[in-house]
CSV table of C-alpha atoms and ligand atoms in Angstrom, one decimal:
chain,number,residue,atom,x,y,z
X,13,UNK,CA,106.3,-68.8,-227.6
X,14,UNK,CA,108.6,-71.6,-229.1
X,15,UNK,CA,106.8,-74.4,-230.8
X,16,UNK,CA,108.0,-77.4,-228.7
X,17,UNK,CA,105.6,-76.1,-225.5
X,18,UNK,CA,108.3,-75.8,-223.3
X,19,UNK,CA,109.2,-72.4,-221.7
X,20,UNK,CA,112.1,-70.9,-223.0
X,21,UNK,CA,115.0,-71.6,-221.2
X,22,UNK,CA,113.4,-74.7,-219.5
X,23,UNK,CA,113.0,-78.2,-220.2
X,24,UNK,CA,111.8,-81.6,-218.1
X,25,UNK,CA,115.1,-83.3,-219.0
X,26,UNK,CA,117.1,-84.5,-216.3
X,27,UNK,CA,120.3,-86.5,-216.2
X,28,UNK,CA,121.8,-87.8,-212.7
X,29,UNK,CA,124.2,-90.3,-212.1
X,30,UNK,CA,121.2,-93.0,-210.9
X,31,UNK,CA,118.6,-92.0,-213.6
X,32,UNK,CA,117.9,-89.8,-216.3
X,33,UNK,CA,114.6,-88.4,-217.7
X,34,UNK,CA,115.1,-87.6,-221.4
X,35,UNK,CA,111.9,-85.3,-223.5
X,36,UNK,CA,111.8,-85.3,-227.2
X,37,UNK,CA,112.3,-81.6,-227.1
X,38,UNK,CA,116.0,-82.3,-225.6
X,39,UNK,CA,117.0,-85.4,-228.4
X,40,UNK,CA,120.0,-84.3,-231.1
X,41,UNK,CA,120.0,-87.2,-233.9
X,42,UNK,CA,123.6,-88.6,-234.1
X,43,UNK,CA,124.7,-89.5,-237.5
X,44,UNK,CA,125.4,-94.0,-237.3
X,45,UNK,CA,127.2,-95.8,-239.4
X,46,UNK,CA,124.6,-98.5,-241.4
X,47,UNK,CA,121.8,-95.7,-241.6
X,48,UNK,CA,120.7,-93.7,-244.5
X,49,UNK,CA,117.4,-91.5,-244.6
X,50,UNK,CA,117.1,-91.7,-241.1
X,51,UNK,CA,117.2,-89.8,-237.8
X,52,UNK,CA,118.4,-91.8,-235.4
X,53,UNK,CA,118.6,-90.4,-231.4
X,54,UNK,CA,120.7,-92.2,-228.8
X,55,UNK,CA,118.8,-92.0,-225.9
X,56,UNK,CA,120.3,-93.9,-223.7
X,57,UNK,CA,123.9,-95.1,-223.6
X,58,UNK,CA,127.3,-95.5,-221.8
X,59,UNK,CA,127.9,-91.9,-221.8
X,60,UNK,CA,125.4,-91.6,-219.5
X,61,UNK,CA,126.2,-94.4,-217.0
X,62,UNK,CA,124.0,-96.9,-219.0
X,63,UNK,CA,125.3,-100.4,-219.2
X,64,UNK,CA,123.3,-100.8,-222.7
X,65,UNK,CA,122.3,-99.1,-225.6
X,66,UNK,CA,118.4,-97.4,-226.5
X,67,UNK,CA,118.0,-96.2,-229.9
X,68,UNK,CA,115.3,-94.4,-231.2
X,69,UNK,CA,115.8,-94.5,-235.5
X,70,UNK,CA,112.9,-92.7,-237.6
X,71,UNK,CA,113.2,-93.6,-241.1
X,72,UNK,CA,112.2,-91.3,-243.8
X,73,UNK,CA,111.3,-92.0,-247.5
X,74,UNK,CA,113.9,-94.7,-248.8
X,75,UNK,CA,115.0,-95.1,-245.1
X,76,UNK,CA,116.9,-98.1,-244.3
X,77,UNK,CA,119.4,-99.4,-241.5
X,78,UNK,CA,121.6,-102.3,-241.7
X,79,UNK,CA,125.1,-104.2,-240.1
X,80,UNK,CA,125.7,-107.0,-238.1
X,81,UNK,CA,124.9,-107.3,-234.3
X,82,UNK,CA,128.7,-108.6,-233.8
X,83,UNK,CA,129.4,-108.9,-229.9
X,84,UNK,CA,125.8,-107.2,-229.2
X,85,UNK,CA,122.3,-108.8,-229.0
X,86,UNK,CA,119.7,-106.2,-230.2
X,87,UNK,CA,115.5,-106.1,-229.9
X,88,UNK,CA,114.2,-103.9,-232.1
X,89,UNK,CA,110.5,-103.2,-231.4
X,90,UNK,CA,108.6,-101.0,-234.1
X,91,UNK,CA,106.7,-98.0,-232.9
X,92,UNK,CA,105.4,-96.9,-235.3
X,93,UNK,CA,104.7,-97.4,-239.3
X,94,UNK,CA,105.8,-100.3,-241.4
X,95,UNK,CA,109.0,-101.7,-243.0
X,96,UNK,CA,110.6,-104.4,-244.5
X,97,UNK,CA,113.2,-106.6,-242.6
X,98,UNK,CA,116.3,-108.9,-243.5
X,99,UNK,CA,117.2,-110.8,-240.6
X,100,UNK,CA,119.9,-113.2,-241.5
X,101,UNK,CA,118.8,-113.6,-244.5
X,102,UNK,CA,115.2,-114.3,-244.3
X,103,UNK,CA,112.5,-111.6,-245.2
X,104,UNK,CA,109.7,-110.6,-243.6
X,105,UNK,CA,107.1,-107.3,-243.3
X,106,UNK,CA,107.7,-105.2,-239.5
X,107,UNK,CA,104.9,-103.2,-238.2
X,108,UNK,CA,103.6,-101.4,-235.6
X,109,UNK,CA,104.1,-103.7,-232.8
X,110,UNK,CA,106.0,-106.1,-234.0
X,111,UNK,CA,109.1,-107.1,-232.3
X,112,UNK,CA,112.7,-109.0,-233.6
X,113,UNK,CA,115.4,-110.6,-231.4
X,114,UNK,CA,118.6,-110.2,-233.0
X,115,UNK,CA,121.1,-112.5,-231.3
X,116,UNK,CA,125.0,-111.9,-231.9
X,117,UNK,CA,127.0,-112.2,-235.1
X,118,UNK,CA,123.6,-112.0,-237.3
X,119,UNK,CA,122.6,-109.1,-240.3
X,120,UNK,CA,120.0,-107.0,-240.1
X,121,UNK,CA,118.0,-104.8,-242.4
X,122,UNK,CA,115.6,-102.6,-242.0
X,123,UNK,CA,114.5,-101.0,-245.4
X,124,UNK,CA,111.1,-99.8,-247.4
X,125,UNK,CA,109.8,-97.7,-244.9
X,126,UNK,CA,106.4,-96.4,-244.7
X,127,UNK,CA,107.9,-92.6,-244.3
X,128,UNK,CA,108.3,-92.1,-240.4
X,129,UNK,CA,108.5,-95.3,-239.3
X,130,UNK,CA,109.8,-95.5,-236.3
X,131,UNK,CA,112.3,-98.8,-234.7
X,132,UNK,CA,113.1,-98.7,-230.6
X,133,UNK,CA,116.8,-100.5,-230.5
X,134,UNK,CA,117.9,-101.8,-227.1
X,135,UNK,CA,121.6,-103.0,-227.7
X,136,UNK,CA,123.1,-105.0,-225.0
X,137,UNK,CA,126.2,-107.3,-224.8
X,138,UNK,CA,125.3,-110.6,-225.0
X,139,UNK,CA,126.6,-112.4,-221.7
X,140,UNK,CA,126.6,-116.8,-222.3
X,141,UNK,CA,125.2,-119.1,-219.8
X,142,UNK,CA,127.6,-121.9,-219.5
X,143,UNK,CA,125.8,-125.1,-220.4
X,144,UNK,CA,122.9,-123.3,-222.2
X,145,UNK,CA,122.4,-122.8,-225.6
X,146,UNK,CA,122.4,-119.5,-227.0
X,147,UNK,CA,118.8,-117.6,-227.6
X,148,UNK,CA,118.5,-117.8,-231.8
X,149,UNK,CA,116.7,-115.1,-233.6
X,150,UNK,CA,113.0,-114.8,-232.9
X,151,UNK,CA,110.0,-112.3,-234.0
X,152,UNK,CA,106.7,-111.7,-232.5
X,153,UNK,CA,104.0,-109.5,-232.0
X,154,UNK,CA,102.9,-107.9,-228.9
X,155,UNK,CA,98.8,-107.7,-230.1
X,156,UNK,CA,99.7,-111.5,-229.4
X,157,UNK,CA,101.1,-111.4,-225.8
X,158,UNK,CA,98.3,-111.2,-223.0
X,159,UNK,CA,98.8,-109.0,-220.5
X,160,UNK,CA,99.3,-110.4,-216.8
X,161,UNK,CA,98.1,-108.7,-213.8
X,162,UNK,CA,100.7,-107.4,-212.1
X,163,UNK,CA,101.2,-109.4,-208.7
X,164,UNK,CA,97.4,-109.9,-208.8
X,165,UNK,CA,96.5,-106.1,-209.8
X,166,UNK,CA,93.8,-106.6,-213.4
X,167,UNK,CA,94.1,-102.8,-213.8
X,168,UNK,CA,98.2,-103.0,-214.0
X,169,UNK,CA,99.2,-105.3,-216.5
X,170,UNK,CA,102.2,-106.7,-217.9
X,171,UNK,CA,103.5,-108.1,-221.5
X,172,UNK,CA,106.4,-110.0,-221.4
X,173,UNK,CA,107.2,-110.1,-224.8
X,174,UNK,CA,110.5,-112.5,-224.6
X,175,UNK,CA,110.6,-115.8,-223.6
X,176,UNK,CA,111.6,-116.0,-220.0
X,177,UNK,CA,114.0,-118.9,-220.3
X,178,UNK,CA,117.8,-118.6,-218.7
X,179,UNK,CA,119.7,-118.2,-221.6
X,180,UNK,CA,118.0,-114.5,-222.3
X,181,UNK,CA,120.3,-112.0,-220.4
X,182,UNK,CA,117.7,-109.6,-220.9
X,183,UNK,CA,113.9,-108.8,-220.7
X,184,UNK,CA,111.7,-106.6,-222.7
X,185,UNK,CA,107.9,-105.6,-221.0
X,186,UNK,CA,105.0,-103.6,-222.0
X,187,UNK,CA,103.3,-102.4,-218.7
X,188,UNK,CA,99.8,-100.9,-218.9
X,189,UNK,CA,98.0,-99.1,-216.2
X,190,UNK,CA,94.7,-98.0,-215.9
X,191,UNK,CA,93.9,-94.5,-214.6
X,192,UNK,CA,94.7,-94.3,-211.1
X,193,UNK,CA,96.9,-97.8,-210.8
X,194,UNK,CA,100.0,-97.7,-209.5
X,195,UNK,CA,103.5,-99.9,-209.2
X,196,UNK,CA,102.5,-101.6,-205.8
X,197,UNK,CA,105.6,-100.7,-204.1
X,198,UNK,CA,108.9,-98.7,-204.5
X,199,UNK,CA,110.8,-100.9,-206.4
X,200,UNK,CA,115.1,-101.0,-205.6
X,201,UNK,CA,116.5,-103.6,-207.9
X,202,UNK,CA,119.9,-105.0,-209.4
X,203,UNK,CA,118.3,-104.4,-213.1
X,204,UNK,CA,118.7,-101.6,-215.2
X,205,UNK,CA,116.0,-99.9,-217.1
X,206,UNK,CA,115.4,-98.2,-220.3
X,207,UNK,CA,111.9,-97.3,-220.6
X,208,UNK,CA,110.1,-95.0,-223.5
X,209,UNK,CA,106.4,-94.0,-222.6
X,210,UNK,CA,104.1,-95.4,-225.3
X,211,UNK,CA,100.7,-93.9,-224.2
X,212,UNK,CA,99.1,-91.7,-221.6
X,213,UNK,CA,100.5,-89.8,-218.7
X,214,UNK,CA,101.5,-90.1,-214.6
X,215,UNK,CA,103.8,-89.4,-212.0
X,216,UNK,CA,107.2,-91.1,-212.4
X,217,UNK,CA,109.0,-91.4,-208.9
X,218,UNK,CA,112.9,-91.4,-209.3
X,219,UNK,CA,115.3,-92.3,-206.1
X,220,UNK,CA,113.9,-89.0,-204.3
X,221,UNK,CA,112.2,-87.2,-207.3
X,222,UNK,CA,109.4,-87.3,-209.0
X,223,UNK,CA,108.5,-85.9,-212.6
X,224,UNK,CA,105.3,-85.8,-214.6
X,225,UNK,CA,106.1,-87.8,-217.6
X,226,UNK,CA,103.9,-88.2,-220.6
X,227,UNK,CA,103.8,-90.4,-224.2
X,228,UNK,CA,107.5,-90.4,-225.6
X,229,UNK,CA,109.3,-89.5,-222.5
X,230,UNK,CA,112.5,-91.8,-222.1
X,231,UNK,CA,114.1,-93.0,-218.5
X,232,UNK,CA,117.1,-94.5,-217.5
X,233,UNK,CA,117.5,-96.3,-214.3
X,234,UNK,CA,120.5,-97.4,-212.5
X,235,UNK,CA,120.5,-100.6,-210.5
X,236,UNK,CA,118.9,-100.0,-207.5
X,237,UNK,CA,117.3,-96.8,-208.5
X,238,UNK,CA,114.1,-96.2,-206.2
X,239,UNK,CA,111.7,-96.1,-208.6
X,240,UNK,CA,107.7,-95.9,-208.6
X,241,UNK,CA,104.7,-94.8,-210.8
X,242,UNK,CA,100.8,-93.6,-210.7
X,243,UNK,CA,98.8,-93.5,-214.3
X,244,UNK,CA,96.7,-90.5,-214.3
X,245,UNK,CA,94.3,-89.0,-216.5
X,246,UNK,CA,91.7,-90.4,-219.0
X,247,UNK,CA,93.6,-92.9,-220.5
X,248,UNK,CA,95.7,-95.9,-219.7
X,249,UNK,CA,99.5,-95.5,-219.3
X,250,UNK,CA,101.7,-97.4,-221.2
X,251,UNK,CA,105.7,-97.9,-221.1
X,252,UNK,CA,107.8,-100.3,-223.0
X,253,UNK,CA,111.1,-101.0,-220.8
X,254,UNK,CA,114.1,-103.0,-221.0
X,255,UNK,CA,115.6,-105.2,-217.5
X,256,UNK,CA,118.7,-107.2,-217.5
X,257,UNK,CA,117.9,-110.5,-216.3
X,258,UNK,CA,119.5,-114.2,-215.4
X,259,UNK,CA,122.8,-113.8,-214.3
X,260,UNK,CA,125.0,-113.7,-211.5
X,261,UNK,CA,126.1,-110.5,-210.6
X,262,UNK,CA,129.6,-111.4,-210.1
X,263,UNK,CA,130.3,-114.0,-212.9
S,318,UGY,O1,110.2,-105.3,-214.1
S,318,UGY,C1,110.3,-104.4,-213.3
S,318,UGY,O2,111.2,-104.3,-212.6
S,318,UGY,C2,109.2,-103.3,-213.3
S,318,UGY,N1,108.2,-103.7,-212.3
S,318,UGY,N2,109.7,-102.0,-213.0
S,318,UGY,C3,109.1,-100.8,-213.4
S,318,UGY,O3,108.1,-100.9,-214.0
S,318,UGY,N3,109.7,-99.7,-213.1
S,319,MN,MN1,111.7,-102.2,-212.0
C-alpha cells in the first residue's frame, strides 16, 4: 500500500476543459519568485483554462513570501497557523482565519511563520469601474462575519467575507452546510470558481459528473459550469470559494 490512500495507479483528480477536481495527493510545489522556506502549489491557473490565479503556499520554519501585487489584486486568506504580515508598510499578526485584500501596485509580506502555516492566494486582474474609486487594502476576520442562510435555508449558510460594493471585481465566500443540506438548485453561471474544501465531506456535482470530495480538495469551474452539492456525513461541510463579480461581460 502507498501512504497517500489512494490505489496505485489511481487518483480522484480530474481536469476537463469546464472544471477540474485537484487532490492533494496530485499537487507538485512550483518554485515562485518572492518565496523562501516555502512550498507553494498552483492549483488553479491559466494553464488550466482558469481566468485567475489559486495558490496554496505552506511556509516552513523562517518561511516568508513577499513582491508587489503590480497589475493583480490578491486575497490571501490564512488556513492555517500564524504569521506576521507587511502590507504596504503597515504591520500586523495573520492567523487562522484571517483574511487581507491586497489591491494593485501594493507590497506584501508574509514572514515569521508558525512552521506550516498555511496562506490561500486568489490572484486576479484587477478590472476598474469607471467613475468608482478603487477598493484600498482591507483585513478582516471571518470568526467576525455571520453566516446568512442561503436563499432562506439556516442549515446552508454563507460568509461573505468582502464588502459587496461595485468597485470589487471579485467575491470571496465561506459556505457551510449542515449534514444533509444541499445547494438548492443546479447552479449555471457567468462566474468562475475556485473553491478549496475547508471541512467535512459530500457529493460535488460537476456539468454531468459528480465526485466525492472531502477537506482540501480543490475545484475549478468554468463560467457556466453546472454545478451542485450535498454535505454528508457527521459533520458540516465547509468550502471557501472565489466568484468574479460586477462587471459587464463585454466591457
Ligand atoms: O456564489 C455562488 O455562485 C455559489 N452559490 N456557488 C457554489 O457554491 N458552487
Ligand atoms: Mn456558483
Amino acid at each position: 500500500m502507498n501512504d497517500k490512500s489512494e490505489l496505485f495507479g489511481f487518483t480522484r483528480d480530474v481536469v476537463k476543459e469546464r472544471y477540474a477536481l485537484r487532490t492533494s495527493s496530485g499537487f507538485v510545489p512550483s518554485a515562485l519568485p518572492g518565496w523562501r522556506n516555502a512550498v507553494c502549489v498552483v492549483q488553479i491557473s491559466r494553464g488550466m483554462g482558469a481566468n485567475f490565479c489559486q495558490l496554496l503556499a505552506t511556509l516552513a520554519k523562517g518561511g516568508e513570501g513577499s513582491g508587489n501585487t503590480g497589475a493583480l489584486e490578491f486575497v490571501v486568506y490564512v488556513l492555517a497557523g500564524t504569521c506576521r504580515a507587511e502590507l504596504a508598510g503597515k504591520r500586523r499578526v495573520l492567523a487562522a482565519g484571517h483574511y487581507a485584500y491586497l489591491p494593485p501596485e501594493h507590497d506584501y509580506r508574509f514572514a515569521e511563520p508558525k512552521p506550516g502555516t498555511q496562506l490561500l492566494i486568489f490572484q486576479k486582474r484587477f478590472e476598474p469601474l469607471a467613475g468608482a474609486p478603487e477598493p484600498g487594502l482591507l483585513v478582516g476576520r471571518q470568526q467576525d462575519i455571520a453566516g446568512q442562510p442561503f436563499l432562506g435555508n439556516a442549515d446552508a449558510r454563507l460568509q461573505v467575507l468582502l464588502p459587496d460594493k461595485p468597485e470589487f471585481d471579485l467575491a470571496v465566500n465561506i459556505f457551510t452546510y449542515q449534514p444533509g443540506a444541499t445547494l438548492p438548485f443546479v447552479e449555471s453561471h457567468i462566474m468562475e470558481h475556485g473553491l478549496v474544501m475547508l471541512a467535512g465531506q459530500g457529493i460535488y456535482r460537476l456539468d454531468a459528473d459528480w465526485h466525492p470530495v472531502q477537506a482540501g480538495d480543490v475545484i475549478w469551474m468554468a463560467p457556466y459550469c453546472l454545478q451542485w452539492f450535498v454535505a454528508m456525513g457527521k459533520t458540516p461541510a465547509r468550502y471557501l470559494y472565489y466568484k468574479d463579480v460586477n462587471r459587464l461581460p463585454l466591457a
